[in-house]
Amino acid sequence: MDTVHYLDDGTIQKWNGECHFGWVLEGRAIQDVWIRPKRPAPSTMYGTTLRIFDPGIDGWHIIWNDPLNRDHSRQIGRAEGKDIVQLGTDSRGLKTRWRFTEITANSFHWIGEERSSESDPWQITYEHLVRRTNP
C-alpha cells in the first residue's frame, strides 16, 4: 500500500504500508487490518475495521478503531455504481466519507474525506493505493 496524507497547510506526507483482509464470524463479516508504515518499521497507524452486512438496510455497519492513535469511526457502507462508499462520523465528531474506487481483483484506490458539517465541501485527507502481493 502507498499512502498520501494531505495536511491542512498544503503539506503532503507519503508512506508505504500494508493491509490484510479476511472473512470472520463464520463468514458474516469482513475484518481488515491497516498498518503504516510497512513492518518492521515502528507503526504510526495500526488499526482494524469490522464490516458486517445488514440486509435490513442493504448495507454494511462499519466500525474502525486505531488504538495507537485513539481514533475510531462508525459508518454505513453501500455500493454506489462500481464504488463502495462509507459515510459516518469519526472520533473528532467530523463527518467522514471513505470511498473504495478503481476496484479490481488485485487492487483498489481508497479515498478518505472529511468535513465539519453537511454544508461544508468534502476535503480529501488520505489516499491509499493498495495492490495484492499474495493471491
CSV table of C-alpha atoms in Angstrom, one decimal:
chain,number,residue,atom,x,y,z
A,1,MET,CA,0.0,0.0,0.0
A,2,ASP,CA,1.2,3.5,-0.8
A,3,THR,CA,-0.4,6.3,1.3
A,4,VAL,CA,-0.6,10.0,0.8
A,5,HIS,CA,-1.7,12.3,3.6
A,6,TYR,CA,-2.9,15.8,2.7
A,7,LEU,CA,-2.5,18.2,5.6
A,8,ASP,CA,-4.4,21.5,6.1
A,9,ASP,CA,-1.3,23.6,5.4
A,10,GLY,CA,-0.9,22.0,2.0
A,11,THR,CA,1.9,19.7,3.1
A,12,ILE,CA,1.9,16.2,1.7
A,13,GLN,CA,3.2,13.2,3.6
A,14,LYS,CA,3.9,9.8,1.9
A,15,TRP,CA,4.3,6.3,3.4
A,16,ASN,CA,4.1,2.7,2.5
A,17,GLY,CA,2.1,0.2,4.4
A,18,GLU,CA,0.2,-3.0,4.4
A,19,CYS,CA,-3.4,-4.2,4.8
A,20,HIS,CA,-4.8,-7.6,5.4
A,21,PHE,CA,-8.5,-8.6,4.7
A,22,GLY,CA,-10.4,-11.7,5.7
A,23,TRP,CA,-13.8,-13.2,6.4
A,24,VAL,CA,-14.6,-13.5,10.1
A,25,LEU,CA,-17.5,-14.5,12.3
A,26,GLU,CA,-18.2,-17.6,10.2
A,27,GLY,CA,-18.4,-15.6,7.0
A,28,ARG,CA,-20.8,-13.0,8.4
A,29,ALA,CA,-18.3,-10.1,8.4
A,30,ILE,CA,-15.1,-8.9,6.9
A,31,GLN,CA,-12.2,-7.7,9.1
A,32,ASP,CA,-9.2,-5.8,7.8
A,33,VAL,CA,-6.0,-4.6,9.5
A,34,TRP,CA,-4.2,-1.5,8.2
A,35,ILE,CA,-0.6,-0.9,9.2
A,36,ARG,CA,1.5,2.1,8.3
A,37,PRO,CA,4.4,2.2,7.6
A,38,LYS,CA,5.2,-1.4,6.4
A,39,ARG,CA,6.6,-3.6,9.1
A,40,PRO,CA,9.2,-3.9,10.7
A,41,ALA,CA,9.3,0.0,10.9
A,42,PRO,CA,7.6,1.4,14.1
A,43,SER,CA,3.9,1.9,13.4
A,44,THR,CA,2.3,5.3,13.0
A,45,MET,CA,-1.1,3.7,12.4
A,46,TYR,CA,-2.2,0.2,13.3
A,47,GLY,CA,-6.0,-0.2,13.1
A,48,THR,CA,-8.7,-2.6,12.2
A,49,THR,CA,-12.1,-2.4,10.6
A,50,LEU,CA,-15.1,-4.7,11.1
A,51,ARG,CA,-17.7,-4.7,8.3
A,52,ILE,CA,-21.0,-6.5,9.0
A,53,PHE,CA,-23.6,-6.8,6.3
A,54,ASP,CA,-27.2,-5.9,7.3
A,55,PRO,CA,-29.8,-7.0,4.7
A,56,GLY,CA,-32.4,-4.8,6.5
A,57,ILE,CA,-30.6,-1.6,5.3
A,58,ASP,CA,-29.0,-3.2,2.3
A,59,GLY,CA,-25.6,-2.0,3.6
A,60,TRP,CA,-22.7,-2.6,5.9
A,61,HIS,CA,-22.3,-1.5,9.5
A,62,ILE,CA,-18.6,-0.5,9.8
A,63,ILE,CA,-16.5,0.0,12.9
A,64,TRP,CA,-13.0,1.4,12.6
A,65,ASN,CA,-10.6,1.5,15.5
A,66,ASP,CA,-6.9,2.5,15.7
A,67,PRO,CA,-5.9,2.2,19.4
A,68,LEU,CA,-2.4,3.5,18.6
A,69,ASN,CA,-3.9,6.9,17.7
A,70,ARG,CA,-7.0,6.7,19.8
A,71,ASP,CA,-9.0,7.1,16.7
A,72,HIS,CA,-12.4,5.4,15.8
A,73,SER,CA,-15.2,5.8,13.4
A,74,ARG,CA,-18.7,4.3,12.7
A,75,GLN,CA,-20.0,4.3,9.2
A,76,ILE,CA,-22.6,2.8,6.9
A,77,GLY,CA,-21.2,1.4,3.6
A,78,ARG,CA,-23.0,0.7,0.4
A,79,ALA,CA,-22.2,0.1,-3.3
A,80,GLU,CA,-22.6,3.2,-5.5
A,81,GLY,CA,-22.1,2.1,-9.1
A,82,LYS,CA,-18.7,0.4,-9.2
A,83,ASP,CA,-17.5,2.0,-6.0
A,84,ILE,CA,-18.1,1.3,-2.3
A,85,VAL,CA,-18.9,4.4,-0.3
A,86,GLN,CA,-18.9,4.5,3.5
A,87,LEU,CA,-20.4,7.5,5.4
A,88,GLY,CA,-20.2,8.3,9.1
A,89,THR,CA,-18.6,10.2,11.9
A,90,ASP,CA,-15.2,9.9,13.4
A,91,SER,CA,-13.8,10.3,17.0
A,92,ARG,CA,-13.4,14.1,16.5
A,93,GLY,CA,-17.1,14.5,15.5
A,94,LEU,CA,-16.2,15.1,11.9
A,95,LYS,CA,-18.3,13.7,9.0
A,96,THR,CA,-16.4,11.1,7.1
A,97,ARG,CA,-16.6,9.6,3.6
A,98,TRP,CA,-14.4,6.7,2.7
A,99,ARG,CA,-14.5,5.6,-0.9
A,100,PHE,CA,-13.1,2.4,-2.5
A,101,THR,CA,-12.7,3.1,-6.2
A,102,GLU,CA,-11.0,1.5,-9.2
A,103,ILE,CA,-11.6,-1.9,-7.6
A,104,THR,CA,-10.1,-4.9,-9.4
A,105,ALA,CA,-9.3,-8.4,-8.3
A,106,ASN,CA,-5.8,-7.2,-7.3
A,107,SER,CA,-6.0,-3.6,-6.4
A,108,PHE,CA,-8.2,-0.6,-5.3
A,109,HIS,CA,-7.9,3.1,-4.6
A,110,TRP,CA,-9.1,4.3,-1.2
A,111,ILE,CA,-10.0,7.9,-0.7
A,112,GLY,CA,-10.7,9.3,2.8
A,113,GLU,CA,-12.6,12.6,3.1
A,114,GLU,CA,-13.9,14.7,5.9
A,115,ARG,CA,-15.9,17.8,6.7
A,116,SER,CA,-17.3,19.6,9.7
A,117,SER,CA,-20.9,19.9,8.6
A,118,GLU,CA,-23.2,18.9,5.8
A,119,SER,CA,-22.9,22.3,4.2
A,120,ASP,CA,-19.1,22.1,4.1
A,121,PRO,CA,-17.3,20.7,1.0
A,122,TRP,CA,-15.6,17.3,1.3
A,123,GLN,CA,-11.8,17.6,1.9
A,124,ILE,CA,-9.5,14.7,0.8
A,125,THR,CA,-7.3,13.9,3.8
A,126,TYR,CA,-5.9,10.5,2.8
A,127,GLU,CA,-5.4,8.3,-0.3
A,128,HIS,CA,-4.3,4.6,-0.2
A,129,LEU,CA,-3.3,2.9,-3.4
A,130,VAL,CA,-3.5,-0.8,-2.5
A,131,ARG,CA,-2.4,-3.8,-4.5
A,132,ARG,CA,-2.3,-7.5,-3.8
A,133,THR,CA,1.0,-9.1,-3.2
A,134,ASN,CA,-0.1,-12.7,-2.5
A,135,PRO,CA,-3.2,-14.0,-4.2
